[in-house]
């Protein structure tokens, strides 16, 4: 909630994915979709770029992949 007050939806998503990957010095393994990367994915009913709050609503989570499974 706090981040929504100062960041755009895109900036929030980037901070949770690619920016954290850079901070952890693993930009080729985290925060990207490509062969060899860790595959943690959320499939949600909605567009988090339009409204990032869809990620807060468990009823809108359709699929969770952890380590590709």
Coordinates of C-alpha atoms in Angstrom, one line a residue:
X1 CA 0.0 0.0 0.0
X2 CA 2.8 2.4 0.9
X3 CA 4.5 1.9 -2.4
X4 CA 1.3 2.8 -4.3
X5 CA 1.5 6.3 -2.9
X6 CA 4.9 7.1 -4.4
X7 CA 5.5 4.6 -7.3
X8 CA 3.7 3.7 -10.5
X9 CA 2.3 0.2 -10.9
X10 CA 5.2 -0.6 -13.3
X11 CA 7.8 0.7 -10.8
X12 CA 6.2 -1.5 -8.1
X13 CA 6.4 -4.6 -10.4
X14 CA 10.0 -3.8 -11.4
X15 CA 11.0 -3.3 -7.7
X16 CA 9.7 -6.8 -6.9
X17 CA 11.4 -8.5 -9.9
X18 CA 14.2 -7.1 -11.9
X19 CA 15.5 -4.4 -9.5
X20 CA 15.7 -7.0 -6.7
X21 CA 17.5 -9.3 -9.1
X22 CA 20.1 -6.6 -9.7
X23 CA 20.4 -6.0 -5.9
X24 CA 21.1 -9.7 -5.4
X25 CA 23.5 -9.7 -8.3
X26 CA 21.5 -12.3 -10.2
X27 CA 20.0 -10.4 -13.1
X28 CA 20.3 -13.5 -15.4
X29 CA 18.5 -15.8 -12.9
X30 CA 15.9 -13.7 -11.2
X31 CA 13.3 -11.3 -12.4
X32 CA 13.4 -12.6 -16.0
X33 CA 11.6 -15.2 -18.1
X34 CA 14.2 -17.2 -20.0
X35 CA 15.8 -20.7 -20.1
X36 CA 18.0 -21.3 -17.1
X37 CA 16.3 -18.7 -14.9
X38 CA 14.3 -19.5 -11.7
X39 CA 10.7 -19.7 -12.7
X40 CA 8.5 -18.2 -10.0
X41 CA 5.4 -16.9 -11.6
X42 CA 2.0 -15.7 -10.6
X43 CA -1.0 -15.8 -13.0
X44 CA -3.7 -13.4 -11.9
X45 CA -7.1 -12.5 -13.1
X46 CA -6.5 -8.9 -14.0
X47 CA -3.9 -6.5 -15.2
X48 CA -1.4 -5.5 -12.5
X49 CA -0.1 -2.7 -14.8
X50 CA -3.6 -1.2 -14.7
X51 CA -4.2 -1.9 -11.0
X52 CA -1.4 -3.5 -8.9
X53 CA -3.9 -4.3 -6.2
X54 CA -5.0 -7.5 -8.1
X55 CA -1.8 -9.1 -6.6
X56 CA -3.2 -8.5 -3.1
X57 CA -6.5 -10.4 -3.7
X58 CA -6.0 -14.1 -3.2
X59 CA -9.2 -14.8 -5.1
X60 CA -7.6 -13.4 -8.2
X61 CA -4.6 -15.7 -8.1
X62 CA -5.2 -18.4 -10.7
X63 CA -1.8 -20.2 -10.7
X64 CA 1.4 -20.0 -8.7
X65 CA 4.6 -21.6 -10.1
X66 CA 7.5 -22.0 -7.7
X67 CA 10.8 -23.2 -9.2
X68 CA 9.0 -24.0 -12.4
X69 CA 6.5 -26.4 -10.8

